[in-house]
Tab-separated table of C-alpha atoms and ligand atoms in Angstrom:
chain	number	residue	atom	x	y	z
A	1089	VAL	CA	-24.516	15.348	8.851
A	1090	TYR	CA	-25.561	12.250	7.190
A	1091	ARG	CA	-28.849	11.059	6.293
A	1092	LEU	CA	-29.722	7.847	5.512
A	1093	TYR	CA	-32.991	7.220	3.158
A	1094	ARG	CA	-33.890	3.916	4.009
A	1095	TYR	CA	-36.875	1.222	4.213
A	1096	SER	CA	-36.887	-0.270	7.871
A	1097	GLN	CA	-37.369	-3.785	7.269
A	1098	SER	CA	-34.327	-3.642	4.273
A	1099	ALA	CA	-31.325	-5.519	5.307
A	1100	ASN	CA	-29.507	-3.521	2.650
A	1101	SER	CA	-30.434	-0.635	4.725
A	1102	TYR	CA	-29.610	-2.474	7.802
A	1103	LYS	CA	-26.027	-2.719	6.827
A	1104	ILE	CA	-25.687	1.118	6.770
A	1105	GLU	CA	-27.025	1.397	10.163
A	1106	LEU	CA	-24.984	-0.961	11.721
A	1107	LEU	CA	-21.800	0.539	10.270
A	1108	PHE	CA	-22.786	3.684	11.651
A	1109	GLN	CA	-23.942	2.400	14.903
A	1110	GLN	CA	-20.374	0.463	15.431
A	1111	LEU	CA	-18.388	3.181	14.340
A	1112	ASP	CA	-20.423	5.837	16.698
A	1113	ILE	CA	-21.192	8.270	14.008
A	1114	ALA	CA	-24.796	10.036	13.946
A	1115	LEU	CA	-27.070	9.272	11.262
A	1116	THR	CA	-30.623	10.835	10.892
A	1117	LEU	CA	-32.975	8.270	9.292
A	1118	THR	CA	-35.721	9.256	6.573
A	1119	GLU	CA	-38.084	6.038	6.014
A	1120	VAL	CA	-38.867	5.162	2.606
A	1121	ASP	CA	-41.957	2.816	2.312
A	1122	ILE	CA	-41.009	0.994	-0.943
A	1123	THR	CA	-44.354	-1.268	-0.315
A	1124	LYS	CA	-45.928	2.031	-1.443
A	1125	GLY	CA	-43.601	2.501	-4.493
A	1126	ARG	CA	-42.019	5.397	-2.547
A	1127	SER	CA	-38.507	4.894	-4.112
A	1128	HIS	CA	-40.089	5.331	-7.666
A	1129	THR	CA	-40.905	9.173	-7.817
A	1130	ALA	CA	-39.288	11.821	-9.696
A	1131	SER	CA	-37.500	13.394	-6.289
A	1132	PHE	CA	-36.364	10.158	-5.069
A	1133	ALA	CA	-34.657	9.290	-8.814
A	1134	LYS	CA	-32.788	12.482	-8.104
A	1135	LEU	CA	-31.112	10.934	-5.196
A	1136	ASN	CA	-30.546	7.593	-6.639
A	1137	PRO	CA	-31.016	6.891	-10.474
A	1138	PHE	CA	-31.542	3.481	-9.792
A	1139	GLU	CA	-34.564	3.970	-7.394
A	1140	LEU	CA	-33.419	1.767	-4.725
A	1141	THR	CA	-33.126	2.127	-0.886
A	1142	PRO	CA	-30.274	2.633	0.961
A	1143	VAL	CA	-29.485	6.232	-0.139
A	1144	LEU	CA	-26.910	7.811	2.121
A	1145	GLU	CA	-26.893	11.646	1.735
A	1146	LEU	CA	-24.253	14.037	2.918
A	1147	GLU	CA	-26.167	16.926	4.238
A	1148	LYS	CA	-23.651	19.784	4.174
A	1149	THR	CA	-23.305	19.271	0.384
A	1150	GLY	CA	-26.386	17.225	-1.018
A	1151	GLU	CA	-24.033	14.426	-2.308
A	1152	THR	CA	-25.421	10.806	-2.215
A	1153	TYR	CA	-24.039	7.477	-2.067
A	1154	VAL	CA	-26.286	4.578	-3.544
A	1155	GLU	CA	-25.677	0.751	-3.587
A	1156	SER	CA	-25.095	-0.439	-0.083
A	1157	ASN	CA	-21.937	-2.417	-0.110
A	1158	ALA	CA	-20.409	0.634	-2.148
A	1159	ILE	CA	-21.793	2.735	0.958
A	1160	LEU	CA	-20.084	0.665	3.324
A	1161	TRP	CA	-16.898	0.739	1.490
A	1162	HIS	CA	-17.022	4.539	1.232
A	1163	VAL	CA	-17.812	5.141	4.839
A	1164	ALA	CA	-15.449	2.621	6.189
A	1165	ARG	CA	-12.554	4.040	4.588
A	1166	GLY	CA	-9.774	4.620	6.710
A	1167	THR	CA	-11.532	3.274	10.069
A	1168	PRO	CA	-11.232	0.016	11.706
A	1169	LEU	CA	-13.675	-1.526	10.017
A	1170	GLY	CA	-12.473	-0.618	6.363
A	1171	PRO	CA	-9.482	-2.842	4.788
A	1172	ARG	CA	-6.093	-2.286	5.630
A	1173	SER	CA	-3.887	-3.765	2.826
A	1174	PRO	CA	-4.753	-4.136	-0.896
A	1175	ALA	CA	-4.888	-7.948	0.315
A	1176	GLN	CA	-7.896	-7.229	2.459
A	1177	GLU	CA	-9.176	-4.827	0.089
A	1178	TYR	CA	-9.317	-7.818	-2.367
A	1179	GLU	CA	-10.660	-10.138	0.287
A	1180	THR	CA	-13.216	-7.524	1.061
A	1181	LEU	CA	-14.652	-7.046	-2.198
A	1182	LYS	CA	-14.845	-10.562	-2.742
A	1183	TRP	CA	-17.189	-11.363	-0.147
A	1184	MET	CA	-19.316	-8.415	-0.973
A	1185	PHE	CA	-19.723	-9.680	-4.672
A	1186	PHE	CA	-20.504	-12.892	-3.506
A	1187	GLU	CA	-23.134	-11.433	-1.133
A	1188	GLN	CA	-24.762	-9.317	-4.048
A	1189	ASN	CA	-24.590	-12.185	-6.446
A	1190	LEU	CA	-25.903	-15.253	-4.415
A	1191	ILE	CA	-26.962	-14.334	-0.676
A	1192	GLU	CA	-29.098	-10.948	-1.035
A	1193	PRO	CA	-31.076	-11.674	-4.393
A	1194	ASN	CA	-32.165	-15.035	-2.869
A	1195	ILE	CA	-32.984	-14.585	0.677
A	1196	GLY	CA	-33.802	-11.130	0.225
A	1197	ARG	CA	-36.452	-11.762	-2.284
A	1198	ALA	CA	-37.917	-15.162	-0.533
A	1199	ARG	CA	-37.945	-12.744	2.485
A	1200	ARG	CA	-39.685	-9.909	0.851
A	1201	LEU	CA	-42.351	-12.406	-0.269
A	1202	LEU	CA	-42.683	-14.193	3.357
A	1203	HIS	CA	-42.023	-11.472	5.829
A	1204	SER	CA	-42.817	-8.116	4.410
A	1205	GLU	CA	-45.566	-8.919	1.765
A	1206	LYS	CA	-46.639	-11.453	4.187
A	1207	LEU	CA	-47.592	-14.319	1.222
A	1208	THR	CA	-47.935	-17.664	2.505
A	1209	PRO	CA	-45.695	-19.936	0.564
A	1210	ALA	CA	-48.941	-21.322	-1.757
A	1211	GLN	CA	-49.570	-17.611	-2.556
A	1212	ALA	CA	-45.955	-16.899	-3.056
A	1213	GLY	CA	-45.737	-20.002	-5.532
A	1214	PRO	CA	-42.837	-21.312	-7.451
A	1215	GLN	CA	-40.819	-18.032	-7.414
A	1216	LEU	CA	-40.361	-18.500	-3.653
A	1217	VAL	CA	-39.541	-22.268	-4.076
A	1218	ASP	CA	-36.958	-21.181	-6.519
A	1219	ARG	CA	-35.292	-18.385	-4.219
A	1220	GLN	CA	-35.226	-20.664	-1.316
A	1221	ASN	CA	-33.362	-23.612	-3.299
A	1222	THR	CA	-30.890	-21.029	-4.392
A	1223	ALA	CA	-30.201	-19.476	-0.795
A	1224	VAL	CA	-29.919	-23.200	0.425
A	1225	ALA	CA	-26.997	-23.641	-2.150
A	1226	ALA	CA	-25.732	-20.181	-1.607
A	1227	LEU	CA	-25.634	-21.092	2.276
A	1228	LYS	CA	-23.843	-24.470	1.709
A	1229	LEU	CA	-20.978	-22.490	-0.287
A	1230	LEU	CA	-20.851	-19.958	2.359
A	1231	ASP	CA	-20.409	-22.507	5.045
A	1232	ARG	CA	-17.854	-24.200	3.481
A	1233	ALA	CA	-16.111	-20.788	2.373
A	1234	ILE	CA	-16.283	-19.601	6.326
A	1235	GLY	CA	-14.996	-22.764	7.589
A	1236	ALA	CA	-13.274	-22.047	10.914
A	1237	ARG	CA	-12.878	-18.411	10.685
A	1238	LYS	CA	-14.146	-16.108	13.294
A	1239	PHE	CA	-14.642	-13.292	10.898
A	1240	LEU	CA	-14.524	-12.825	6.707
A	1241	VAL	CA	-11.320	-11.174	6.484
A	1242	ASP	CA	-8.083	-12.266	8.315
A	1243	ASP	CA	-10.328	-12.872	11.262
A	1244	SER	CA	-10.878	-9.146	11.618
A	1245	TYR	CA	-14.391	-8.052	12.126
A	1246	GLY	CA	-15.223	-5.503	9.336
A	1247	ILE	CA	-17.694	-4.422	6.391
A	1248	ALA	CA	-17.174	-7.889	4.619
A	1249	ASP	CA	-18.992	-9.062	7.599
A	1250	ILE	CA	-21.464	-6.511	7.850
A	1251	ALA	CA	-22.558	-7.034	4.334
A	1252	LEU	CA	-22.912	-10.565	4.537
A	1253	PHE	CA	-24.391	-10.933	8.108
A	1254	ALA	CA	-27.549	-8.774	6.962
A	1255	TYR	CA	-29.165	-10.785	4.549
A	1256	THR	CA	-27.643	-14.490	5.910
A	1257	HIS	CA	-28.870	-13.919	9.598
A	1258	VAL	CA	-32.525	-13.561	8.448
A	1259	ALA	CA	-32.372	-16.261	6.282
A	1260	PRO	CA	-34.933	-18.085	8.595
A	1261	GLN	CA	-37.727	-15.095	7.842
A	1262	ALA	CA	-37.302	-16.324	4.074
A	1263	GLY	CA	-38.199	-19.782	5.202
A	1264	VAL	CA	-34.564	-21.114	5.093
A	1265	PRO	CA	-33.176	-22.378	8.291
A	1266	LEU	CA	-29.725	-21.858	9.371
A	1267	GLU	CA	-29.309	-24.986	11.541
A	1268	PRO	CA	-27.822	-27.317	8.779
A	1269	TYR	CA	-24.830	-24.554	8.508
A	1270	ALA	CA	-22.679	-24.788	11.454
A	1271	ASN	CA	-19.745	-22.409	10.162
A	1272	VAL	CA	-22.229	-19.762	9.272
A	1273	LYS	CA	-24.122	-20.026	12.771
A	1274	ARG	CA	-20.969	-19.816	14.677
A	1275	TRP	CA	-19.647	-16.822	12.713
A	1276	VAL	CA	-23.465	-15.204	13.151
A	1277	ALA	CA	-22.618	-15.598	17.003
A	1278	ASN	CA	-19.198	-13.879	16.611
A	1279	VAL	CA	-20.683	-10.938	14.819
A	1280	LEU	CA	-23.834	-10.699	17.234
A	1281	SER	CA	-20.751	-10.349	20.121
A	1282	THR	CA	-19.229	-7.170	18.411
A	1283	PRO	CA	-18.715	-4.000	20.113
A	1284	ARG	CA	-21.850	-1.631	19.659
A	1285	PHE	CA	-23.762	-4.308	17.985
A	1286	ARG	CA	-27.209	-3.634	17.273
A	1287	ILE	CA	-29.768	-6.094	16.238
A	1288	PHE	CA	-32.203	-5.790	13.343
A	1289	PRO	CA	-34.456	-3.894	12.732
A	1290	PRO	CA	-33.106	-1.133	14.605
A	1291	SER	CA	-34.442	1.984	15.939
A	1292	THR	CA	-37.253	4.267	15.281
A	1293	GLU	CA	-37.134	7.074	12.532
A	1294	ASN	CA	-36.057	10.696	13.699
B	2278	LIG	N1	-27.835	-3.664	-4.875
B	2278	LIG	C1	-28.940	-2.850	-3.903
B	2278	LIG	C2	-29.956	-3.347	-3.857
B	2278	LIG	C3	-30.809	-2.255	-3.258
B	2278	LIG	C4	-32.342	-2.890	-3.161
B	2278	LIG	O1	-32.753	-3.963	-3.876
B	2278	LIG	N2	-33.065	-2.168	-2.410
B	2278	LIG	C5	-34.631	-2.364	-2.324
B	2278	LIG	C6	-34.924	-2.788	-0.974
B	2278	LIG	S1	-34.251	-4.117	0.159
B	2278	LIG	C7	-35.648	-1.270	-2.833
B	2278	LIG	O2	-35.320	-0.101	-2.268
B	2278	LIG	N3	-36.545	-1.524	-3.595
B	2278	LIG	C8	-37.343	-0.788	-4.111
B	2278	LIG	C9	-38.704	-1.402	-4.655
B	2278	LIG	O3	-38.684	-2.623	-4.741
B	2278	LIG	O4	-39.413	-0.618	-5.172
B	2278	LIG	C10	-27.881	-2.242	-2.873
B	2278	LIG	O5	-27.077	-3.384	-2.075
B	2278	LIG	O6	-28.138	-1.266	-2.020
Protein backbone atom coordinates (compact mmCIF):
# COMPACT_ATOMS: atom_id res chain seq x y z
CA VAL A 1 0.00 0.00 0.00
CA TYR A 2 2.84 2.37 0.88
CA ARG A 3 5.98 2.97 -1.17
CA LEU A 4 8.94 4.93 0.13
CA TYR A 5 11.27 6.60 -2.33
CA ARG A 6 14.38 6.75 -0.23
CA TYR A 7 18.13 7.08 -0.31
CA SER A 8 19.37 4.25 1.86
CA GLN A 9 22.15 6.31 3.48
CA SER A 10 19.78 9.12 4.39
CA ALA A 11 18.72 9.42 8.00
CA ASN A 12 15.67 11.42 6.83
CA SER A 13 14.55 8.30 4.96
CA TYR A 14 15.46 6.14 7.95
CA LYS A 15 12.99 8.07 10.12
CA ILE A 16 10.14 6.83 7.95
CA GLU A 17 11.44 3.27 7.75
CA LEU A 18 11.81 3.15 11.53
CA LEU A 19 8.27 4.44 12.08
CA PHE A 20 6.76 1.87 9.70
CA GLN A 21 8.84 -0.88 11.28
CA GLN A 22 7.71 0.06 14.79
CA LEU A 23 4.06 0.41 13.76
CA ASP A 24 4.34 -2.92 11.93
CA ILE A 25 3.05 -1.47 8.64
CA ALA A 26 4.38 -2.90 5.38
CA LEU A 27 6.51 -0.57 3.29
CA THR A 28 7.88 -1.08 -0.21
CA LEU A 29 11.21 0.64 -0.80
CA THR A 30 12.46 2.26 -4.00
CA GLU A 31 16.07 3.41 -3.92
CA VAL A 32 16.82 6.88 -5.30
CA ASP A 33 20.55 7.39 -5.76
CA ILE A 34 20.89 11.05 -4.89
CA THR A 35 24.66 10.87 -5.46
CA LYS A 36 23.77 10.46 -9.14
CA GLY A 37 21.27 13.32 -9.09
CA ARG A 38 18.27 10.99 -9.34
CA SER A 39 16.01 13.28 -7.28
CA HIS A 40 16.48 16.04 -9.86
CA THR A 41 14.60 14.49 -12.76
CA ALA A 42 11.27 15.54 -14.26
CA SER A 43 9.62 12.32 -13.11
CA PHE A 44 10.89 12.68 -9.54
CA ALA A 45 9.80 16.32 -9.41
CA LYS A 46 6.27 15.05 -9.98
CA LEU A 47 6.60 13.05 -6.76
CA ASN A 48 8.23 15.87 -4.82
CA PRO A 49 8.44 19.39 -6.23
CA PHE A 50 11.27 20.02 -3.73
CA GLU A 51 13.34 17.27 -5.48
CA LEU A 52 14.33 15.63 -2.20
CA THR A 53 14.03 12.18 -0.66
CA PRO A 54 12.17 10.78 1.23
CA VAL A 55 8.81 10.65 -0.52
CA LEU A 56 6.01 8.45 0.74
CA GLU A 57 3.50 7.35 -1.88
CA LEU A 58 0.10 5.88 -1.24
CA GLU A 59 0.09 3.38 -4.09
CA LYS A 60 -3.69 3.10 -4.36
CA THR A 61 -4.26 6.78 -5.11
CA GLY A 62 -0.79 7.94 -6.13
CA GLU A 63 -0.89 10.65 -3.43
CA THR A 64 2.56 11.63 -2.23
CA TYR A 65 3.79 12.97 1.08
CA VAL A 66 7.09 14.81 1.50
CA GLU A 67 9.26 16.31 4.26
CA SER A 68 10.31 13.59 6.65
CA ASN A 69 8.85 15.12 9.80
CA ALA A 70 5.55 15.95 8.08
CA ILE A 71 5.41 12.32 6.93
CA LEU A 72 6.05 11.11 10.49
CA TRP A 73 3.26 13.35 11.74
CA HIS A 74 0.81 12.21 9.07
CA VAL A 75 1.46 8.49 9.45
CA ALA A 76 1.62 8.47 13.26
CA ARG A 77 -1.70 10.27 13.67
CA GLY A 78 -3.92 8.21 15.95
CA THR A 79 -1.23 5.60 16.63
CA PRO A 80 0.61 5.08 19.94
CA LEU A 81 3.64 6.88 18.46
CA GLY A 82 1.75 10.09 17.64
CA PRO A 83 0.90 12.95 20.02
CA ARG A 84 -2.28 12.38 22.00
CA SER A 85 -3.18 15.90 23.21
CA PRO A 86 -2.74 19.51 22.08
CA ALA A 87 0.06 19.86 24.64
CA GLN A 88 1.82 16.82 23.19
CA GLU A 89 1.27 18.13 19.65
CA TYR A 90 3.03 21.34 20.61
CA GLU A 91 5.90 19.51 22.33
CA THR A 92 6.34 17.15 19.37
CA LEU A 93 6.45 20.00 16.85
CA LYS A 94 8.88 21.93 19.03
CA TRP A 95 11.41 19.08 18.97
CA MET A 96 10.83 18.45 15.26
CA PHE A 97 11.51 22.08 14.33
CA PHE A 98 14.63 22.08 16.49
CA GLU A 99 15.77 18.98 14.61
CA GLN A 100 15.25 20.54 11.18
CA ASN A 101 16.79 23.81 12.25
CA LEU A 102 19.93 22.74 14.09
CA ILE A 103 20.52 18.99 14.05
CA GLU A 104 19.74 17.77 10.52
CA PRO A 105 21.44 20.49 8.46
CA ASN A 106 24.66 20.33 10.47
CA ILE A 107 25.14 16.67 11.33
CA GLY A 108 23.54 15.74 8.01
CA ARG A 109 25.82 17.89 5.88
CA ALA A 110 29.02 16.99 7.75
CA ARG A 111 28.09 13.31 7.61
CA ARG A 112 27.38 13.51 3.91
CA LEU A 113 30.86 14.94 3.24
CA LEU A 114 32.70 12.36 5.36
CA HIS A 115 30.50 9.31 5.24
CA SER A 116 28.63 9.40 1.91
CA GLU A 117 31.04 11.34 -0.29
CA LYS A 118 33.99 9.78 1.58
CA LEU A 119 36.04 12.98 1.61
CA THR A 120 38.92 13.38 4.05
CA PRO A 121 38.56 16.33 6.48
CA ALA A 122 41.25 18.12 4.45
CA GLN A 123 39.29 17.63 1.21
CA ALA A 124 36.05 18.71 2.85
CA GLY A 125 37.70 21.90 4.13
CA PRO A 126 36.16 24.76 6.12
CA GLN A 127 32.54 23.88 5.34
CA LEU A 128 33.07 20.64 7.29
CA VAL A 129 34.55 22.45 10.30
CA ASP A 130 31.71 24.98 10.18
CA ARG A 131 29.03 22.29 10.22
CA GLN A 132 30.82 20.30 12.92
CA ASN A 133 31.12 23.36 15.16
CA THR A 134 27.43 24.15 14.75
CA ALA A 135 26.56 20.50 15.37
CA VAL A 136 28.56 20.57 18.63
CA ALA A 137 26.70 23.72 19.74
CA ALA A 138 23.36 22.06 18.87
CA LEU A 139 24.25 18.88 20.76
CA LYS A 140 25.10 20.91 23.87
CA LEU A 141 21.66 22.51 23.71
CA LEU A 142 20.03 19.16 23.07
CA ASP A 143 21.85 17.55 25.99
CA ARG A 144 20.65 20.25 28.38
CA ALA A 145 17.11 20.18 26.96
CA ILE A 146 16.85 16.39 27.29
CA GLY A 147 18.03 16.54 30.91
CA ALA A 148 16.69 13.55 32.84
CA ARG A 149 13.94 12.72 30.34
CA LYS A 150 13.56 9.12 29.28
CA PHE A 151 11.90 10.17 26.02
CA LEU A 152 11.26 13.65 24.63
CA VAL A 153 7.52 14.12 25.08
CA ASP A 154 6.05 13.16 28.46
CA ASP A 155 8.66 10.40 28.78
CA SER A 156 6.70 8.42 26.23
CA TYR A 157 8.41 7.23 23.04
CA GLY A 158 7.07 8.72 19.83
CA ILE A 159 7.77 10.56 16.59
CA ALA A 160 9.67 13.40 18.28
CA ASP A 161 12.21 10.78 19.40
CA ILE A 162 12.34 9.22 15.93
CA ALA A 163 12.89 12.63 14.30
CA LEU A 164 15.73 13.58 16.67
CA PHE A 165 17.29 10.15 16.91
CA ALA A 166 17.87 9.72 13.17
CA TYR A 167 20.69 12.26 12.77
CA THR A 168 21.76 12.56 16.41
CA HIS A 169 22.83 8.93 16.76
CA VAL A 170 25.01 9.10 13.63
CA ALA A 171 26.87 12.24 14.76
CA PRO A 172 30.11 10.21 15.09
CA GLN A 173 29.88 9.53 11.32
CA ALA A 174 29.98 13.31 10.92
CA GLY A 175 33.15 13.42 13.02
CA VAL A 176 31.24 14.64 16.08
CA PRO A 177 31.60 12.21 19.02
CA LEU A 178 28.66 11.84 21.41
CA GLU A 179 30.83 11.13 24.47
CA PRO A 180 30.50 14.63 26.00
CA TYR A 181 26.69 14.42 26.01
CA ALA A 182 25.64 12.06 28.78
CA ASN A 183 21.92 12.84 28.56
CA VAL A 184 21.91 12.40 24.79
CA LYS A 185 23.74 9.09 25.14
CA ARG A 186 21.30 7.79 27.74
CA TRP A 187 18.34 8.83 25.57
CA VAL A 188 19.92 7.19 22.49
CA ALA A 189 20.22 3.96 24.51
CA ASN A 190 16.55 4.26 25.50
CA VAL A 191 15.52 4.59 21.84
CA LEU A 192 17.67 1.58 20.93
CA SER A 193 15.69 -0.54 23.39
CA THR A 194 12.19 0.37 22.14
CA PRO A 195 9.99 -2.43 20.78
CA ARG A 196 10.58 -3.44 17.14
CA PHE A 197 13.51 -1.03 16.87
CA ARG A 198 15.63 -1.49 13.77
CA ILE A 199 19.11 -0.10 13.39
CA PHE A 200 20.19 2.18 10.54
CA PRO A 201 20.80 1.58 7.70
CA PRO A 202 17.98 -0.92 7.44
CA SER A 203 17.20 -3.71 5.10
CA THR A 204 17.71 -4.20 1.40
CA GLU A 205 15.42 -2.92 -1.32
CA ASN A 206 12.34 -4.75 -2.46
N1 LIG B 1 13.77 18.66 5.13
C1 LIG B 1 13.78 17.52 4.25
C2 LIG B 1 15.22 17.27 3.86
C3 LIG B 1 15.33 16.16 2.83
C4 LIG B 1 16.74 16.04 2.27
O1 LIG B 1 17.63 16.89 2.52
N2 LIG B 1 16.95 14.95 1.53
C5 LIG B 1 18.25 14.69 0.94
C6 LIG B 1 18.78 13.36 1.47
S1 LIG B 1 19.01 13.43 3.22
C7 LIG B 1 18.11 14.60 -0.56
O2 LIG B 1 17.26 13.89 -1.08
N3 LIG B 1 18.97 15.31 -1.30
C8 LIG B 1 18.94 15.33 -2.74
C9 LIG B 1 20.20 15.89 -3.31
O3 LIG B 1 21.06 16.26 -2.51
O4 LIG B 1 20.33 15.95 -4.52
C10 LIG B 1 13.19 16.30 4.97
O5 LIG B 1 13.25 16.27 6.19
O6 LIG B 1 12.64 15.41 4.30
